[in-house]
Amino acid sequence: MAENKKPLLKAEDVSEVFGGLKAVADFNFYINRGELIGLIGPNGAGKTTIFNLITGVYVPTTGEILLDGESIVGQKPYEITQRGIARTFQNIRLFSELSVLDNVKIAYHCHVKYNLLETVLRMGRYFGEEDEITQESLKLLKIFKLDEHAHEVAKNLPYGAQRRLEIARALAAKPKLLLLDEPAAGMNPQETHELMEMIRWIRKQFDLTVLLIEHDMSLVMGICERIYVLEYGMIIAEGTPAEIQNNPEVIRAYLGTETVN
Amino acid sequence: MNSIRKRDLAMLIFGLILYGAIQGMISEKIIGSFWQLNIILICVNVIMAVSLNLINGYTGQFSLGHAGFMAVGAYVGVVATVNFQLPLIAALILGALCAGALGFLIGLPTLRLRGDYLAIATLGLGEIIRIVIMNIEYVGGAAGFKGIPHLTNFTWVFFTMLFTLFFIKNFVNSSHGRACIAIRENEIAAEAMGVNTTKYKVMAFTIGAAFAGIAGGLFAHQFYLISPNSFTFLSSFNYLIMVVLGGMGSITGSIAGAFVVTFISAALASFPEARMIIYALALILLMFYRPQGLFGYMEVTNFAPIKKLLDKISGNKGV
């Protein structure tokens, strides 16, 4: 299929300048439909900034970001979500006082069709859609092994479960592209392993394209098909996990310069 | 789905029974005119508190100008009935539309502000509305609007209150309401989940303002005279206290808050010196021991025995 050849997301010469600081410089990359891509780099390299640029939290100083060949630069975060990009956050941002179920239900927001009148008078599409949202939310929670906690307050969940809930919530927005910002942060090796399996599984199940930022190399090397390495806002390497592991530039960026050989 | 309808019906029947009981006591003259007035005030204050709760409690936008919208509804209402001889229902609807429109116009620019800044801006706007009215001779200026027909009665306020409660309850328990709550909980995450935060903040503000307008219309037709001084910053503050006391984000809380505050003021009417002291003490104690308000985020329908009863009536099992 010709359509599959066109990248789902493409960034062309994207730069972001904060005052005198160039957080991201001439960033170029693409993600094909169905790929699972990793974005790695030392702390402060600009990885989260790139997420914020893609999701519309920041507007690039220069450059273009194309989703399905259409520019999304200058669109509001909610518009970009409606177009099919959902994300999780590095520092968990759940609706912490609400129940686990409500957290997920909120994310169905952009797919709800019933209007204000139907809401207030409780007629028309209201019941059907609300019912569907609840059922689908419960299904999602089951996938993430959160169904038993559906009526608990989100902030009372253990850390790992909160991270899973963030992913479940992002999926409820029915994205084409899922951005995961350090999904394994704070997880133990066992949990990380389970997360890895889960990411693989949901990608297949929901027909997703995934871009993830991660510091846990076992996860990145284990599931990513292609990896971009970022340092000081610039891409210093790109390739398969095996290529990245042996790339001298990457080793230098992570371990520091040394005149070996 | 049917179970939700049946629950609504159960609550409606409860409301009708309550109405019958109070109306009966009024006709039988068991309730005197002083308490009759206070019951009407309680209902008006419930409308004010619940609509303010939608803005402050559910959507998390700190507004301090609610009395301003009430004033708009009140003045538009009395002009409609006195100068244009319209019936009360038309006056209420006109008042709601004008207050809502003003809320929309004011909300659009001010809701970009957050927290304390928004509070100060809405506080200022409430005062501006009052001072503008004070300078319009057509509605009596500072002396107030005289000769208002006494059209409000218990039946009117009670059913308008019931309508308001159902409206806000249904709004809150929907995707639109969840969008508002999401904004309160975490604005950045709400936006990332596809919620148009500006739209929903303005929507909540507009709906809240419109209901304040309705409350204003009912309030005005209870008295012979209204003056701009009925809608000062202090009364805005009074409604805020009802919301905070009852619980930000609980409709039951707002009802309880409006009831408690109005009841205490009425009960202590004969000790005006002690009134403010007791009032202040009660608030301080509450904030110490129950900062989330009497109900927090809970509704009366969440409490185990009542929930069980409602589930039994509606035949709802689980979830």
Coordinates of C-alpha atoms in Angstrom, one line a residue:
Chain A
M1 CA 0.0 0.0 0.0
A2 CA 1.3 3.3 -1.1
E3 CA -0.2 5.1 1.9
N4 CA 1.9 3.2 4.3
K5 CA 5.0 4.6 2.8
K6 CA 4.1 8.1 3.8
P7 CA 5.3 8.8 7.3
L8 CA 2.6 9.3 10.0
L9 CA 4.6 12.0 11.7
K10 CA 7.4 14.1 10.2
A11 CA 9.4 16.9 11.7
E12 CA 11.3 19.2 9.3
D13 CA 14.1 21.5 10.7
V14 CA 12.2 22.1 13.9
S15 CA 14.0 24.5 16.3
E16 CA 12.8 25.8 19.6
V17 CA 14.5 28.7 21.3
F18 CA 13.9 29.7 24.9
G19 CA 15.4 33.1 25.3
G20 CA 19.1 32.5 24.4
L21 CA 18.9 28.8 24.8
K22 CA 18.4 26.6 21.8
A23 CA 16.5 23.7 23.4
V24 CA 16.0 21.9 20.1
A25 CA 18.0 22.7 16.9
D26 CA 17.2 21.6 13.4
F27 CA 15.4 18.6 14.5
N28 CA 14.4 16.2 11.7
F29 CA 12.7 12.9 12.0
Y30 CA 9.9 10.8 10.8
I31 CA 7.8 7.9 12.1
N32 CA 6.1 5.5 9.8
R33 CA 2.7 4.1 10.5
G34 CA 2.9 1.2 12.9
E35 CA 6.5 1.8 14.0
L36 CA 7.7 1.7 17.6
I37 CA 10.4 4.4 17.9
G38 CA 12.6 5.3 20.8
L39 CA 13.9 8.7 21.7
I40 CA 16.9 8.6 24.0
G41 CA 19.5 11.0 25.2
P42 CA 21.1 12.3 28.4
N43 CA 19.1 14.5 30.8
G44 CA 18.3 17.9 29.4
A45 CA 18.9 16.8 25.9
G46 CA 15.5 18.1 24.9
K47 CA 13.4 14.9 24.6
T48 CA 10.4 16.2 26.6
T49 CA 10.7 19.5 24.7
I50 CA 10.2 17.5 21.5
F51 CA 7.1 15.9 23.0
N52 CA 5.8 19.3 23.9
L53 CA 6.4 20.5 20.4
I54 CA 4.6 17.6 18.8
T55 CA 1.6 17.9 21.2
G56 CA 1.3 21.7 20.8
V57 CA 2.3 22.7 24.3
Y58 CA 5.1 24.7 22.6
V59 CA 5.0 26.2 19.2
P60 CA 8.3 25.7 17.3
T61 CA 10.3 28.8 16.7
T62 CA 11.0 27.5 13.2
G63 CA 10.2 24.4 11.2
E64 CA 7.3 22.2 10.4
I65 CA 5.6 19.3 12.0
L66 CA 3.4 17.2 9.8
L67 CA 0.8 14.6 10.9
D68 CA -0.4 12.6 7.9
G69 CA 1.1 15.2 5.6
E70 CA -0.8 18.1 7.3
S71 CA 0.9 20.7 9.4
I72 CA -0.1 20.7 13.0
V73 CA 2.1 23.7 14.0
G74 CA 0.2 26.3 15.9
Q75 CA -2.7 24.1 16.8
K76 CA -3.8 23.9 20.4
P77 CA -2.9 20.7 22.4
Y78 CA -6.6 19.6 22.4
E79 CA -6.9 20.0 18.7
I80 CA -3.8 17.9 18.2
T81 CA -5.3 15.2 20.5
Q82 CA -8.5 15.3 18.5
R83 CA -6.4 14.7 15.4
G84 CA -5.0 11.5 16.9
I85 CA -1.9 12.1 19.1
A86 CA -2.2 11.2 22.7
R87 CA 0.5 11.3 25.4
T88 CA 1.6 10.4 28.9
F89 CA 3.6 12.6 31.1
Q90 CA 7.1 12.2 32.6
N91 CA 5.8 13.6 36.0
I92 CA 2.5 11.8 36.3
R93 CA -0.4 14.1 35.6
L94 CA -3.5 12.2 36.5
F95 CA -6.8 13.7 37.7
S96 CA -5.7 12.7 41.1
E97 CA -8.8 13.3 43.1
L98 CA -11.1 11.4 40.7
S99 CA -11.7 7.7 40.5
V100 CA -9.6 5.6 38.2
L101 CA -12.7 5.0 36.0
D102 CA -13.4 8.7 35.7
N103 CA -9.8 9.4 34.7
V104 CA -10.3 7.1 31.7
K105 CA -13.8 8.3 30.9
I106 CA -12.6 11.9 30.6
A107 CA -10.3 11.0 27.8
Y108 CA -13.2 9.8 25.7
H109 CA -14.3 13.4 25.6
C110 CA -13.4 14.2 22.0
H111 CA -15.4 11.2 20.7
V112 CA -18.7 12.2 22.5
K113 CA -21.4 13.4 20.1
Y114 CA -24.3 14.2 22.4
N115 CA -24.8 17.9 22.8
L116 CA -25.6 20.2 25.8
L117 CA -29.3 19.9 25.4
E118 CA -29.2 16.1 25.4
T119 CA -27.0 16.3 28.4
V120 CA -29.2 18.4 30.5
L121 CA -32.5 16.8 29.5
R122 CA -31.0 13.3 29.6
M123 CA -32.4 12.2 26.3
G124 CA -31.3 11.2 22.8
R125 CA -27.8 10.0 22.5
Y126 CA -26.9 10.6 26.1
F127 CA -27.6 7.2 27.6
G128 CA -26.3 5.1 24.8
E129 CA -23.0 7.0 24.6
E130 CA -22.5 7.2 28.3
D131 CA -23.1 3.5 28.6
E132 CA -20.6 2.8 25.8
I133 CA -18.0 5.0 27.4
T134 CA -18.3 3.2 30.7
Q135 CA -18.1 -0.2 29.1
E136 CA -15.1 0.7 27.0
S137 CA -13.4 2.4 29.9
L138 CA -13.8 -0.8 32.0
K139 CA -12.4 -2.9 29.2
L140 CA -9.4 -0.6 28.9
L141 CA -8.9 -0.8 32.7
K142 CA -9.0 -4.6 32.5
I143 CA -6.3 -4.6 29.9
F144 CA -4.1 -2.6 32.3
K145 CA -5.1 -4.8 35.3
L146 CA -6.7 -1.8 36.9
D147 CA -10.3 -3.0 36.8
E148 CA -10.3 -3.9 40.4
H149 CA -9.3 -0.4 41.3
A150 CA -11.9 1.2 39.0
H151 CA -13.7 3.0 41.9
E152 CA -10.6 4.0 43.9
V153 CA -9.2 7.5 43.9
A154 CA -6.4 7.8 41.4
K155 CA -3.9 9.3 43.8
N156 CA -4.2 6.3 46.1
L157 CA -2.9 3.9 43.5
P158 CA 0.7 2.6 43.8
Y159 CA 3.2 4.3 41.5
G160 CA 3.4 1.6 38.9
A161 CA -0.4 1.4 38.6
Q162 CA -0.5 5.2 38.2
R163 CA 1.8 5.0 35.2
R164 CA -0.3 2.2 33.7
L165 CA -3.4 4.4 34.3
E166 CA -1.8 7.2 32.3
I167 CA -1.3 4.9 29.4
A168 CA -4.9 3.6 29.6
R169 CA -6.2 7.2 29.7
A170 CA -4.1 8.2 26.7
L171 CA -5.5 5.2 24.8
A172 CA -9.1 6.2 25.6
A173 CA -8.6 9.2 23.4
K174 CA -8.2 6.7 20.5
P175 CA -4.9 8.0 19.1
K176 CA -3.1 6.9 16.0
L177 CA 0.2 8.0 17.6
L178 CA 0.9 7.4 21.2
L179 CA 3.7 9.3 22.9
L180 CA 5.1 7.8 26.1
D181 CA 7.3 10.0 28.2
E182 CA 9.4 7.7 30.4
P183 CA 6.7 5.1 31.0
A184 CA 9.1 2.9 33.0
A185 CA 10.3 5.6 35.4
G186 CA 10.3 4.3 38.9
M187 CA 9.3 0.8 38.0
N188 CA 11.2 -2.2 39.2
P189 CA 12.7 -4.7 36.6
Q190 CA 9.7 -7.0 36.9
E191 CA 7.3 -4.2 36.3
T192 CA 9.4 -2.9 33.4
H193 CA 9.3 -6.2 31.8
E194 CA 5.5 -6.4 32.1
L195 CA 5.2 -2.9 30.7
M196 CA 7.3 -3.9 27.7
E197 CA 5.0 -6.8 27.0
M198 CA 2.0 -4.5 27.4
I199 CA 3.3 -1.9 25.0
R200 CA 3.9 -4.6 22.4
W201 CA 0.5 -6.0 22.9
I202 CA -1.4 -2.7 22.8
R203 CA 0.4 -1.6 19.7
K204 CA -0.9 -4.7 17.9
Q205 CA -4.3 -4.6 19.5
F206 CA -5.0 -0.9 18.9
D207 CA -3.1 -0.6 15.6
L208 CA -0.8 2.1 17.1
T209 CA 2.3 3.9 16.3
V210 CA 4.4 4.5 19.4
L211 CA 7.1 7.0 20.2
L212 CA 8.7 6.7 23.6
I213 CA 11.2 8.5 25.7
E214 CA 13.0 6.2 28.1
H215 CA 16.1 6.0 30.2
D216 CA 15.7 2.3 30.9
M217 CA 17.9 0.8 28.2
S218 CA 16.6 -2.7 28.6
L219 CA 13.2 -1.5 27.6
V220 CA 14.4 0.8 24.8
M221 CA 16.7 -1.8 23.3
G222 CA 14.1 -4.6 23.9
I223 CA 11.1 -3.2 22.0
C224 CA 12.1 -0.2 19.8
E225 CA 12.6 -0.8 16.1
R226 CA 14.4 2.4 15.5
I227 CA 16.0 4.8 17.9
Y228 CA 16.9 8.5 17.7
V229 CA 19.6 9.8 20.1
L230 CA 19.4 13.4 21.1
E231 CA 22.1 15.5 22.7
Y232 CA 21.9 19.3 23.4
G233 CA 18.8 19.5 21.2
M234 CA 20.4 17.8 18.2
I235 CA 20.1 14.3 16.8
I236 CA 23.5 12.7 17.0
A237 CA 22.5 9.2 15.9
E238 CA 19.7 7.2 14.4
G239 CA 19.4 3.5 13.8
T240 CA 18.4 0.1 15.0
P241 CA 19.1 -0.8 18.6
A242 CA 22.2 -2.8 17.6
E243 CA 23.5 0.1 15.5
I244 CA 22.9 2.6 18.4
Q245 CA 24.6 0.4 20.9
N246 CA 27.8 0.4 18.9
N247 CA 27.7 4.0 17.8
P248 CA 30.8 5.8 19.1
E249 CA 28.9 9.2 19.2
V250 CA 26.3 7.7 21.4
I251 CA 28.8 6.1 23.7
R252 CA 30.6 9.5 23.9
A253 CA 27.4 11.3 24.7
Y254 CA 26.5 8.9 27.5
L255 CA 29.9 8.1 29.0
G256 CA 31.8 11.2 28.2
T257 CA 34.7 11.9 25.8
E258 CA 37.8 9.8 26.0
T259 CA 40.6 9.2 23.6
V260 CA 40.3 5.5 23.4
N261 CA 42.2 4.1 20.5
Chain B
M1 CA -29.8 3.6 31.6
N2 CA -33.2 2.8 33.0
S3 CA -31.8 2.8 36.5
I4 CA -30.5 6.4 36.0
R5 CA -34.0 7.4 34.9
K6 CA -35.6 5.7 37.9
R7 CA -33.1 7.3 40.3
D8 CA -34.0 10.7 38.8
L9 CA -37.6 9.9 39.3
A10 CA -37.1 8.9 42.9
M11 CA -35.3 12.2 43.6
L12 CA -38.1 14.1 41.8
I13 CA -40.7 12.3 43.9
F14 CA -38.8 13.1 47.1
G15 CA -38.7 16.8 45.9
L16 CA -42.4 16.8 45.4
I17 CA -43.1 15.3 48.8
L18 CA -40.9 18.0 50.4
Y19 CA -42.7 20.6 48.4
G20 CA -46.1 19.3 49.5
A21 CA -45.0 19.2 53.2
I22 CA -43.7 22.7 53.2
Q23 CA -46.5 24.2 51.1
G24 CA -49.0 22.4 53.4
M25 CA -47.4 24.0 56.5
I26 CA -47.5 27.4 54.8
S27 CA -51.2 27.2 53.9
E28 CA -52.0 25.9 57.4
K29 CA -50.1 28.8 58.8
I30 CA -47.8 26.6 60.8
I31 CA -44.9 28.4 59.2
G32 CA -45.1 32.1 59.9
S33 CA -44.3 34.9 57.5
F34 CA -40.7 35.3 58.9
W35 CA -39.8 31.7 58.2
Q36 CA -41.7 31.7 55.0
L37 CA -39.4 34.4 53.8
N38 CA -36.4 32.5 55.0
I39 CA -37.5 29.4 53.2
I40 CA -37.7 31.4 50.0
L41 CA -34.3 32.9 50.6
I42 CA -32.9 29.4 51.2
C43 CA -34.2 28.3 47.8
V44 CA -32.8 31.4 46.1
N45 CA -29.5 30.9 47.9
V46 CA -29.4 27.2 46.8
I47 CA -29.7 28.3 43.2
M48 CA -26.9 30.8 43.8
A49 CA -24.6 28.4 45.6
V50 CA -25.1 25.5 43.1
S51 CA -24.4 27.8 40.1
L52 CA -21.4 29.2 41.8
N53 CA -20.3 25.7 42.7
L54 CA -20.3 24.8 39.0
I55 CA -17.7 27.6 38.4
N56 CA -15.7 27.5 41.6
G57 CA -16.1 23.9 42.7
Y58 CA -16.4 21.8 39.6
T59 CA -14.4 23.8 37.1
G60 CA -12.0 25.2 39.7
Q61 CA -12.2 28.8 38.5
F62 CA -12.3 31.1 41.5
S63 CA -15.0 33.6 40.8
L64 CA -15.9 36.3 43.3
G65 CA -18.4 38.3 41.3
H66 CA -21.5 36.1 41.5
A67 CA -23.7 38.8 43.0
G68 CA -23.1 40.9 40.0
F69 CA -24.8 38.4 37.7
M70 CA -27.6 38.1 40.2
A71 CA -28.0 41.9 40.0
V72 CA -28.3 41.7 36.3
G73 CA -31.0 39.1 36.5
A74 CA -32.8 41.0 39.1
Y75 CA -32.8 44.3 37.3
V76 CA -33.6 42.9 33.9
G77 CA -36.4 40.9 35.6
V78 CA -38.0 43.9 37.3
V79 CA -37.8 46.0 34.2
A80 CA -39.5 43.2 32.3
T81 CA -42.4 42.9 34.7
V82 CA -42.8 46.5 35.8
N83 CA -42.1 48.4 32.6
F84 CA -43.1 45.9 30.0
Q85 CA -45.8 44.0 32.0
L86 CA -44.3 40.6 31.1
P87 CA -45.1 37.6 33.2
L88 CA -42.6 36.3 35.8
I89 CA -41.5 33.4 33.7
A90 CA -40.5 35.7 30.9
A91 CA -38.7 38.0 33.3
L92 CA -36.7 35.1 34.7
I93 CA -35.8 33.8 31.2
L94 CA -34.8 37.3 30.1
G95 CA -32.7 37.8 33.3
A96 CA -31.0 34.5 32.7
L97 CA -30.2 35.3 29.1
C98 CA -28.8 38.7 29.9
A99 CA -26.7 37.5 32.9
G100 CA -25.5 34.5 30.8
A101 CA -24.6 36.7 27.9
L102 CA -22.7 39.0 30.2
G103 CA -21.0 36.0 31.8
F104 CA -19.9 34.9 28.4
L105 CA -18.5 38.3 27.5
I106 CA -16.7 38.7 30.8
G107 CA -15.6 35.1 30.9
L108 CA -13.9 35.1 27.5
P109 CA -11.1 37.5 28.5
T110 CA -10.9 37.0 32.3
L111 CA -10.9 33.2 32.3
R112 CA -7.4 33.3 30.8
L113 CA -6.3 34.4 34.3
R114 CA -5.7 31.8 37.0
G115 CA -6.3 31.5 40.7
D116 CA -5.9 34.7 42.7
Y117 CA -5.8 36.9 39.5
L118 CA -9.1 35.6 38.3
A119 CA -10.6 36.1 41.8
I120 CA -9.5 39.7 41.8
A121 CA -10.7 40.3 38.3
T122 CA -14.2 38.8 38.9
L123 CA -14.4 40.7 42.2
G124 CA -13.8 43.9 40.3
L125 CA -16.3 43.0 37.6
G126 CA -19.0 42.3 40.2
E127 CA -18.4 45.8 41.6
I128 CA -18.4 47.4 38.1
I129 CA -21.8 45.8 37.4
R130 CA -23.2 47.2 40.7
I131 CA -21.8 50.7 40.1
V132 CA -23.0 50.8 36.5
I133 CA -26.5 49.9 37.7
M134 CA -26.2 52.5 40.4
N135 CA -25.7 55.1 37.7
I136 CA -28.6 54.1 35.5
E137 CA -31.5 56.4 36.3
Y138 CA -33.9 54.3 34.3
V139 CA -33.8 51.6 37.0
G140 CA -33.7 54.0 39.9
G141 CA -30.0 54.6 40.4
A142 CA -28.6 54.4 43.9
A143 CA -32.1 54.8 45.5
G144 CA -33.1 51.5 44.0
F145 CA -36.0 50.2 42.0
K146 CA -39.4 50.7 43.7
G147 CA -42.8 49.2 43.2
I148 CA -41.9 45.7 42.3
P149 CA -44.9 43.4 42.3
H150 CA -44.7 40.5 44.7
L151 CA -44.8 37.7 42.2
T152 CA -42.4 35.3 43.8
N153 CA -43.8 32.6 46.1
F154 CA -42.7 29.3 47.5
T155 CA -43.9 27.3 44.5
W156 CA -41.9 29.4 42.1
V157 CA -38.7 29.3 43.9
F158 CA -39.0 25.7 44.9
F159 CA -39.6 24.4 41.3
T160 CA -37.0 26.8 39.8
M161 CA -34.5 25.4 42.4
L162 CA -35.5 21.9 41.5
F163 CA -34.9 22.7 37.8
T164 CA -31.5 24.2 38.6
L165 CA -30.5 21.2 40.6
F166 CA -31.4 18.7 37.9
F167 CA -29.8 20.9 35.2
I168 CA -26.5 21.2 37.1
K169 CA -26.5 17.6 38.2
N170 CA -27.1 16.3 34.7
F171 CA -24.5 18.7 33.3
V172 CA -21.9 17.6 35.8
N173 CA -22.6 13.9 35.2
S174 CA -21.8 14.0 31.5
S175 CA -18.8 14.3 29.3
H176 CA -19.2 18.1 29.4
G177 CA -19.2 18.1 33.2
R178 CA -16.2 15.7 33.3
A179 CA -14.3 18.1 31.0
C180 CA -14.9 20.9 33.5
I181 CA -13.8 18.6 36.4
A182 CA -10.7 17.6 34.5
I183 CA -9.8 21.3 34.1
R184 CA -10.0 21.7 37.9
E185 CA -7.9 18.5 38.5
N186 CA -5.2 19.2 36.0
E187 CA -5.5 21.7 33.3
I188 CA -2.5 20.5 31.3
A189 CA -3.6 16.9 31.3
A190 CA -7.2 18.0 30.5
E191 CA -5.9 19.8 27.4
A192 CA -3.8 16.8 26.5
M193 CA -6.9 14.6 26.7
G194 CA -8.6 16.7 24.1
V195 CA -10.6 19.0 26.3
N196 CA -10.9 22.6 24.9
T197 CA -10.2 24.2 28.3
T198 CA -11.2 27.7 27.3
K199 CA -14.5 26.6 25.9
Y200 CA -15.4 24.7 29.0
K201 CA -14.3 27.3 31.4
V202 CA -16.4 29.9 29.5
M203 CA -19.3 27.4 29.3
A204 CA -19.3 26.8 33.0
F205 CA -19.0 30.5 33.7
T206 CA -21.9 31.3 31.4
I207 CA -24.2 28.6 32.8
G208 CA -23.4 29.7 36.3
A209 CA -24.0 33.4 35.5
A210 CA -27.4 32.5 33.8
F211 CA -28.6 30.7 36.9
A212 CA -27.5 33.5 39.1
G213 CA -29.6 35.7 36.8
I214 CA -32.6 33.5 37.5
A215 CA -32.0 33.6 41.2
G216 CA -31.8 37.4 40.9
G217 CA -35.1 37.6 39.2
L218 CA -36.8 35.5 41.9
F219 CA -35.1 37.5 44.7
A220 CA -36.2 40.8 43.2
H221 CA -39.9 39.8 43.0
Q222 CA -39.9 38.8 46.6
F223 CA -39.4 42.4 47.8
Y224 CA -41.0 45.7 47.0
L225 CA -37.7 47.4 46.4
I226 CA -34.2 46.3 45.2
S227 CA -31.2 48.5 45.3
P228 CA -27.6 48.0 44.0
N229 CA -26.6 47.6 47.6
S230 CA -28.3 44.2 47.8
F231 CA -25.6 42.9 45.4
T232 CA -22.4 44.0 47.0
F233 CA -19.1 42.2 47.2
L234 CA -20.2 41.0 50.6
S235 CA -23.1 39.0 49.2
S236 CA -20.8 37.5 46.5
F237 CA -18.7 36.5 49.4
N238 CA -21.6 35.0 51.3
Y239 CA -22.4 32.7 48.4
L240 CA -18.8 31.7 48.2
I241 CA -19.0 30.8 51.9
M242 CA -22.0 28.6 51.2
V243 CA -20.1 26.7 48.5
V244 CA -16.9 26.3 50.6
L245 CA -18.9 25.3 53.7
G246 CA -20.9 22.7 51.9
G247 CA -18.0 21.4 49.8
M248 CA -16.5 22.6 46.5
G249 CA -17.7 20.1 43.9
S250 CA -20.8 18.7 45.7
I251 CA -24.3 19.7 44.8
T252 CA -25.6 18.3 48.1
G253 CA -22.9 20.4 49.8
S254 CA -24.2 23.6 48.2
I255 CA -27.7 22.8 49.3
A256 CA -26.5 22.2 52.8
G257 CA -24.3 25.3 52.7
A258 CA -27.1 27.5 51.5
F259 CA -29.4 26.0 54.1
V260 CA -27.0 26.3 57.1
V261 CA -25.8 29.9 56.3
T262 CA -29.3 31.2 55.7
F263 CA -30.7 29.4 58.7
I264 CA -28.0 30.6 61.0
S265 CA -28.4 34.2 59.8
A266 CA -32.1 34.0 60.4
A267 CA -31.9 32.2 63.7
L268 CA -29.5 34.8 65.0
A269 CA -31.4 37.7 63.6
S270 CA -32.3 38.9 67.0
F271 CA -28.6 39.0 68.1
P272 CA -27.0 41.0 65.4
E273 CA -23.8 41.6 67.5
A274 CA -23.1 38.0 68.2
R275 CA -24.1 36.9 64.7
M276 CA -20.9 37.7 62.9
I277 CA -18.8 36.3 65.7
I278 CA -20.6 33.0 65.8
Y279 CA -20.5 32.9 62.0
A280 CA -16.8 33.5 61.8
L281 CA -16.1 31.0 64.6
A282 CA -18.1 28.3 62.8
L283 CA -16.1 28.9 59.7
I284 CA -12.8 28.8 61.4
L285 CA -13.7 25.6 63.2
L286 CA -14.9 24.0 59.9
M287 CA -11.7 24.9 58.1
F288 CA -9.7 23.4 60.9
Y289 CA -11.5 20.1 61.1
R290 CA -13.0 19.7 57.7
P291 CA -11.2 21.9 55.1
Q292 CA -13.0 20.1 52.2
G293 CA -16.3 21.4 53.5
L294 CA -19.2 19.4 55.0
F295 CA -19.5 17.1 52.0
G296 CA -16.2 17.4 50.1
Y297 CA -16.8 15.8 46.7
M298 CA -19.5 13.5 48.1
E299 CA -23.1 13.6 47.1
V300 CA -25.9 12.5 49.4
T301 CA -26.6 9.7 46.9
N302 CA -23.1 8.4 47.5
F303 CA -23.7 7.6 51.1
A304 CA -24.1 3.9 51.7
P305 CA -27.7 3.6 53.1
I306 CA -29.1 6.1 50.6
K307 CA -27.3 4.6 47.7
K308 CA -28.6 1.2 48.7
L309 CA -32.1 2.5 48.9
L310 CA -31.9 4.2 45.5
D311 CA -30.4 1.1 44.0
K312 CA -33.2 -0.9 45.4
I313 CA -35.8 1.5 43.9
S314 CA -34.1 1.7 40.5
G315 CA -33.2 -2.0 40.4
N316 CA -29.5 -1.1 39.8
K317 CA -27.0 -3.8 40.5
G318 CA -23.3 -3.1 40.7
V319 CA -21.3 -0.2 39.1

